[in-house]
Amino acid sequence: MVLAASNLPTATDTTSSDIANSGSNCRCLFGDSCWPSASEFSKLAKQVSQPLLNPLPPASPCYPLSRPSGDCDAAQRLWTDPAWRANQSGAMQSANFETFVFRNGTTSACFIDTTLGIPCGQGSVPVAGVDAHSDADIQAAIKFAAAHNLRVVVKGNGHDLSGRSTARGSFVIWTHHMKNIAFHAQFTPTGAPKSEAVAQAITLGAGIQWQEAYNAVNIRNRVLVGGLSPGGTVGAAGGWVLGGGHSVLSPTFGLGVDNVLEFTMISSNGTRLTANAHRNTDLFFALRGGGGGTYGVVTSVTYQTHTNLPLISAVFSATPSGSQTSRVLQTLLTDFMKALPGLSDAGWGGTAFLGADATGNVALSGSFVLFNGTMVSANQSTSPFFSAVNRLASTAGNLTFTTSLTPFDSFQTWYTAMSAQGANVAGSNGALGSWLLPRDVIEKQPEHVAETLLPLTGLVMGLYAGGAVARVDPNAMGLNPAWRTTLLHTIFATGWVEGTPVDVIDSLVDQVRQNMTNLRALAPDSGAYFNEASLVEPDPLKAFFGDHRTTLKAIKRIYDPIDMFVVPEGIGSDDFDDALVCKV
């Protein structure tokens, strides 16, 4: 919803006085005396192509006495719809990042459950911003934010598992509507000789989502290394790639950052920059894995594409029951760990899950793809694991095991079928932990790895590395070098319902912290994926960026000397307080 600047939320609703921000070392937040006046916002409005944003929490239509009118029935019906959330400047895919907890433990939030009797507050939703449709819009927004020393966040689609694209009392640059797509029969990076032209490349604007990107390349019989999510709403040229960007196709073609040919970015002084292997090479290093929302506002990414060849899909589910469930699950998970190196070498990529199925029983399941594979090679490479589970089923009893190998004529056909089976999972509240497990640890200690993973709630195990990922020089870009020795990206999560007391949430997060200690101990010298990681890491910069963190910080000083772009646990965040408002 777009409102006039004079309709900003009142200071009593969203004042940021709970965040200490006095002095010249602090950002100006809504509610502070330094916050721009209505006339100053009016001047900005004349410089941009769209009406200014005054983002609202997505549940606000259900509070007609305190908020503008809207369709509460639609909000309730679409609360978990990722596309509905992506299309709102004030919504996040994870609803807990729309809330704000004060130092005294009370919460400002706008809950969809109105029966809780809690007033609709602004929470951590930005209060003003620019709906960017062009580079010029972003340049005007950046210059305005710099002139007023505002706390700035950059948001595309809200697929942000760490809350980095929202902040209380902030000014948002919303890139969701930057929907330009350009396909290049031949693409020569700026400054490169024509001999380095790359055939069949595509340039995506900052607001393009993976569903749109896949459709664009599919009509040319090409495929992109990209993300998977319900509705395909993850951004294709934003935080996904800036943090690294994993994919089921990564074992074949590398990570997202391995496929980037060029970026364009607006820096904190409003300059439009091109970064590639020939221009601004230090920035090119940083943007390939050094974290989103950190160096500037990326406006486009150019990727190489690949031939859209057939693939084989492998789906399995193993569900034990009865008194021996724990023992069988341990054996199942151990057998899976033993099979992973062979599956990786064969070219499989995909995801396995350990958690409750529809019947409430804990199951080990998975969905994997073999790009440009045959049914013969698929059967041969999956046989060791499937045979081991069948042997276990014949001896353990009470183990239901189903498998299927299905050929698809293209990635797009598989992706469409997979998406149709996905459920809407947006709008939930939770916290997660993750760690990258190296191949040598899994090969040498499969039983111990399985034993450590088994207690983790909602375990997701991504086979997104190995193969092409492992063949890239770990020092070629800002991405955490741990990715190059990784075999498995492990994630677990906890969650809670709206209105859960803060002390209960804190206890759940404490359990995440303890589980992270156990998980990290498997490979203490590895790291975590910046885009899907714990917010309670004891040494986050080391965990997310490894030995590149010092170089990345030096690059940030060049392109963002005023520290306009700072995100939780990102490069430069260690120079600020916990709220990322005041320098320390």
PDB file of C-alpha atoms in Angstrom, residues 49-167:
ATOM      1  CA  SER A  49       9.271   7.842 -10.723  1.00  0.00           C
ATOM      2  CA  GLN A  50       6.793   6.331  -8.243  1.00  0.00           C
ATOM      3  CA  PRO A  51       4.906   7.573  -5.170  1.00  0.00           C
ATOM      4  CA  LEU A  52       6.929   7.228  -1.991  1.00  0.00           C
ATOM      5  CA  LEU A  53       6.410   4.139   0.115  1.00  0.00           C
ATOM      6  CA  ASN A  54       5.053   4.079   3.622  1.00  0.00           C
ATOM      7  CA  PRO A  55       5.176   0.302   4.190  1.00  0.00           C
ATOM      8  CA  LEU A  56       2.569  -1.292   6.423  1.00  0.00           C
ATOM      9  CA  PRO A  57       2.641  -4.650   8.225  1.00  0.00           C
ATOM     10  CA  PRO A  58       0.734  -7.163   6.098  1.00  0.00           C
ATOM     11  CA  ALA A  59      -1.885  -7.821   8.812  1.00  0.00           C
ATOM     12  CA  SER A  60      -2.787  -4.137   9.133  1.00  0.00           C
ATOM     13  CA  PRO A  61      -6.098  -4.429   7.180  1.00  0.00           C
ATOM     14  CA  CYS A  62      -7.407  -6.472  10.104  1.00  0.00           C
ATOM     15  CA  TYR A  63      -7.093  -3.477  12.456  1.00  0.00           C
ATOM     16  CA  PRO A  64      -9.504  -0.919  10.934  1.00  0.00           C
ATOM     17  CA  LEU A  65      -9.657   1.245  14.062  1.00  0.00           C
ATOM     18  CA  SER A  66      -5.921   2.019  14.039  1.00  0.00           C
ATOM     19  CA  ARG A  67      -4.855   1.321  10.436  1.00  0.00           C
ATOM     20  CA  PRO A  68      -6.060   2.236   6.928  1.00  0.00           C
ATOM     21  CA  SER A  69      -8.854   0.127   5.554  1.00  0.00           C
ATOM     22  CA  GLY A  70      -8.045  -2.991   3.603  1.00  0.00           C
ATOM     23  CA  ASP A  71      -9.152  -6.530   2.925  1.00  0.00           C
ATOM     24  CA  CYS A  72      -8.684  -8.529   6.133  1.00  0.00           C
ATOM     25  CA  ASP A  73     -10.263 -11.631   4.608  1.00  0.00           C
ATOM     26  CA  ALA A  74      -7.642 -11.593   1.852  1.00  0.00           C
ATOM     27  CA  ALA A  75      -4.838 -11.101   4.365  1.00  0.00           C
ATOM     28  CA  GLN A  76      -6.007 -14.081   6.406  1.00  0.00           C
ATOM     29  CA  ARG A  77      -6.481 -16.249   3.331  1.00  0.00           C
ATOM     30  CA  LEU A  78      -3.129 -15.346   1.766  1.00  0.00           C
ATOM     31  CA  TRP A  79      -1.046 -15.103   4.931  1.00  0.00           C
ATOM     32  CA  THR A  80       1.194 -18.049   3.953  1.00  0.00           C
ATOM     33  CA  ASP A  81       1.314 -17.215   0.228  1.00  0.00           C
ATOM     34  CA  PRO A  82       4.893 -16.233  -0.717  1.00  0.00           C
ATOM     35  CA  ALA A  83       3.842 -14.295  -3.821  1.00  0.00           C
ATOM     36  CA  TRP A  84       1.350 -12.203  -1.832  1.00  0.00           C
ATOM     37  CA  ARG A  85       4.090 -11.371   0.646  1.00  0.00           C
ATOM     38  CA  ALA A  86       6.706 -10.630  -2.011  1.00  0.00           C
ATOM     39  CA  ASN A  87       4.377  -8.055  -3.567  1.00  0.00           C
ATOM     40  CA  GLN A  88       4.199  -5.964  -0.374  1.00  0.00           C
ATOM     41  CA  SER A  89       6.930  -3.550   0.659  1.00  0.00           C
ATOM     42  CA  GLY A  90       6.136  -4.153   4.342  1.00  0.00           C
ATOM     43  CA  ALA A  91       5.988  -7.961   4.325  1.00  0.00           C
ATOM     44  CA  MET A  92       8.720 -10.499   4.949  1.00  0.00           C
ATOM     45  CA  GLN A  93       8.524 -14.169   4.016  1.00  0.00           C
ATOM     46  CA  SER A  94       9.314 -14.982   7.670  1.00  0.00           C
ATOM     47  CA  ALA A  95       6.768 -13.082   9.766  1.00  0.00           C
ATOM     48  CA  ASN A  96       8.919 -12.888  12.900  1.00  0.00           C
ATOM     49  CA  PHE A  97      11.190 -10.367  11.174  1.00  0.00           C
ATOM     50  CA  GLU A  98       8.219  -7.981  10.986  1.00  0.00           C
ATOM     51  CA  THR A  99       8.192  -7.761  14.791  1.00  0.00           C
ATOM     52  CA  PHE A 100      10.397  -5.851  17.211  1.00  0.00           C
ATOM     53  CA  VAL A 101      11.230  -6.775  20.796  1.00  0.00           C
ATOM     54  CA  PHE A 102      11.959  -3.934  23.210  1.00  0.00           C
ATOM     55  CA  ARG A 103      14.584  -4.125  25.935  1.00  0.00           C
ATOM     56  CA  ASN A 104      11.881  -4.689  28.551  1.00  0.00           C
ATOM     57  CA  GLY A 105      10.686  -7.793  26.698  1.00  0.00           C
ATOM     58  CA  THR A 106       7.509  -6.319  25.209  1.00  0.00           C
ATOM     59  CA  THR A 107       6.870  -6.632  21.494  1.00  0.00           C
ATOM     60  CA  SER A 108       5.705  -4.313  18.740  1.00  0.00           C
ATOM     61  CA  ALA A 109       3.987  -6.377  16.075  1.00  0.00           C
ATOM     62  CA  CYS A 110       0.917  -6.620  13.893  1.00  0.00           C
ATOM     63  CA  PHE A 111      -0.390 -10.166  14.257  1.00  0.00           C
ATOM     64  CA  ILE A 112      -2.862 -11.756  11.867  1.00  0.00           C
ATOM     65  CA  ASP A 113      -4.473 -13.395  14.917  1.00  0.00           C
ATOM     66  CA  THR A 114      -6.518 -10.456  16.169  1.00  0.00           C
ATOM     67  CA  THR A 115      -7.907 -12.515  19.055  1.00  0.00           C
ATOM     68  CA  LEU A 116      -4.590 -12.037  20.856  1.00  0.00           C
ATOM     69  CA  GLY A 117      -5.811  -8.532  21.700  1.00  0.00           C
ATOM     70  CA  ILE A 118      -2.456  -6.936  20.852  1.00  0.00           C
ATOM     71  CA  PRO A 119      -2.569  -3.566  19.044  1.00  0.00           C
ATOM     72  CA  CYS A 120      -1.177  -3.448  15.529  1.00  0.00           C
ATOM     73  CA  GLY A 121       2.253  -1.833  15.705  1.00  0.00           C
ATOM     74  CA  GLN A 122       4.835  -1.088  13.041  1.00  0.00           C
ATOM     75  CA  GLY A 123       7.297  -3.564  14.542  1.00  0.00           C
ATOM     76  CA  SER A 124      10.458  -3.846  12.440  1.00  0.00           C
ATOM     77  CA  VAL A 125       8.732  -2.821   9.215  1.00  0.00           C
ATOM     78  CA  PRO A 126      10.421   0.239   7.604  1.00  0.00           C
ATOM     79  CA  VAL A 127       8.328   3.393   7.767  1.00  0.00           C
ATOM     80  CA  ALA A 128       9.291   5.103   4.509  1.00  0.00           C
ATOM     81  CA  GLY A 129      11.122   4.380   1.297  1.00  0.00           C
ATOM     82  CA  VAL A 130      11.385   4.401  -2.470  1.00  0.00           C
ATOM     83  CA  ASP A 131       9.710   1.994  -4.862  1.00  0.00           C
ATOM     84  CA  ALA A 132      12.634   1.776  -7.268  1.00  0.00           C
ATOM     85  CA  HIS A 133      11.872   1.162 -10.931  1.00  0.00           C
ATOM     86  CA  SER A 134      15.177   2.464 -12.289  1.00  0.00           C
ATOM     87  CA  ASP A 135      18.763   3.243 -11.400  1.00  0.00           C
ATOM     88  CA  ALA A 136      17.786   6.915 -11.162  1.00  0.00           C
ATOM     89  CA  ASP A 137      15.228   6.089  -8.463  1.00  0.00           C
ATOM     90  CA  ILE A 138      17.885   4.290  -6.454  1.00  0.00           C
ATOM     91  CA  GLN A 139      20.369   7.118  -6.874  1.00  0.00           C
ATOM     92  CA  ALA A 140      17.814   9.633  -5.598  1.00  0.00           C
ATOM     93  CA  ALA A 141      16.987   7.375  -2.633  1.00  0.00           C
ATOM     94  CA  ILE A 142      20.641   6.894  -1.725  1.00  0.00           C
ATOM     95  CA  LYS A 143      21.440  10.596  -1.907  1.00  0.00           C
ATOM     96  CA  PHE A 144      18.417  11.407   0.271  1.00  0.00           C
ATOM     97  CA  ALA A 145      19.365   8.747   2.831  1.00  0.00           C
ATOM     98  CA  ALA A 146      22.954   9.965   2.945  1.00  0.00           C
ATOM     99  CA  ALA A 147      21.913  13.583   3.384  1.00  0.00           C
ATOM    100  CA  HIS A 148      19.727  12.652   6.373  1.00  0.00           C
ATOM    101  CA  ASN A 149      21.941   9.871   7.790  1.00  0.00           C
ATOM    102  CA  LEU A 150      19.072   7.377   7.655  1.00  0.00           C
ATOM    103  CA  ARG A 151      19.149   3.711   8.570  1.00  0.00           C
ATOM    104  CA  VAL A 152      18.843   2.080   5.135  1.00  0.00           C
ATOM    105  CA  VAL A 153      17.659  -1.395   4.179  1.00  0.00           C
ATOM    106  CA  VAL A 154      17.489  -2.906   0.713  1.00  0.00           C
ATOM    107  CA  LYS A 155      14.602  -5.266  -0.035  1.00  0.00           C
ATOM    108  CA  GLY A 156      13.609  -7.209  -3.109  1.00  0.00           C
ATOM    109  CA  ASN A 157      11.164  -9.993  -2.307  1.00  0.00           C
ATOM    110  CA  GLY A 158      11.544 -10.544   1.432  1.00  0.00           C
ATOM    111  CA  HIS A 159      13.034 -14.054   1.130  1.00  0.00           C
ATOM    112  CA  ASP A 160      15.417 -13.345   3.946  1.00  0.00           C
ATOM    113  CA  LEU A 161      15.993 -15.917   6.678  1.00  0.00           C
ATOM    114  CA  SER A 162      18.041 -13.496   8.784  1.00  0.00           C
ATOM    115  CA  GLY A 163      15.905 -10.341   8.660  1.00  0.00           C
ATOM    116  CA  ARG A 164      18.533  -8.366   6.770  1.00  0.00           C
ATOM    117  CA  SER A 165      16.095  -6.537   4.501  1.00  0.00           C
ATOM    118  CA  THR A 166      14.045  -4.858   7.204  1.00  0.00           C
ATOM    119  CA  ALA A 167      14.762  -2.761  10.292  1.00  0.00           C
TER     120      ALA A 167
END
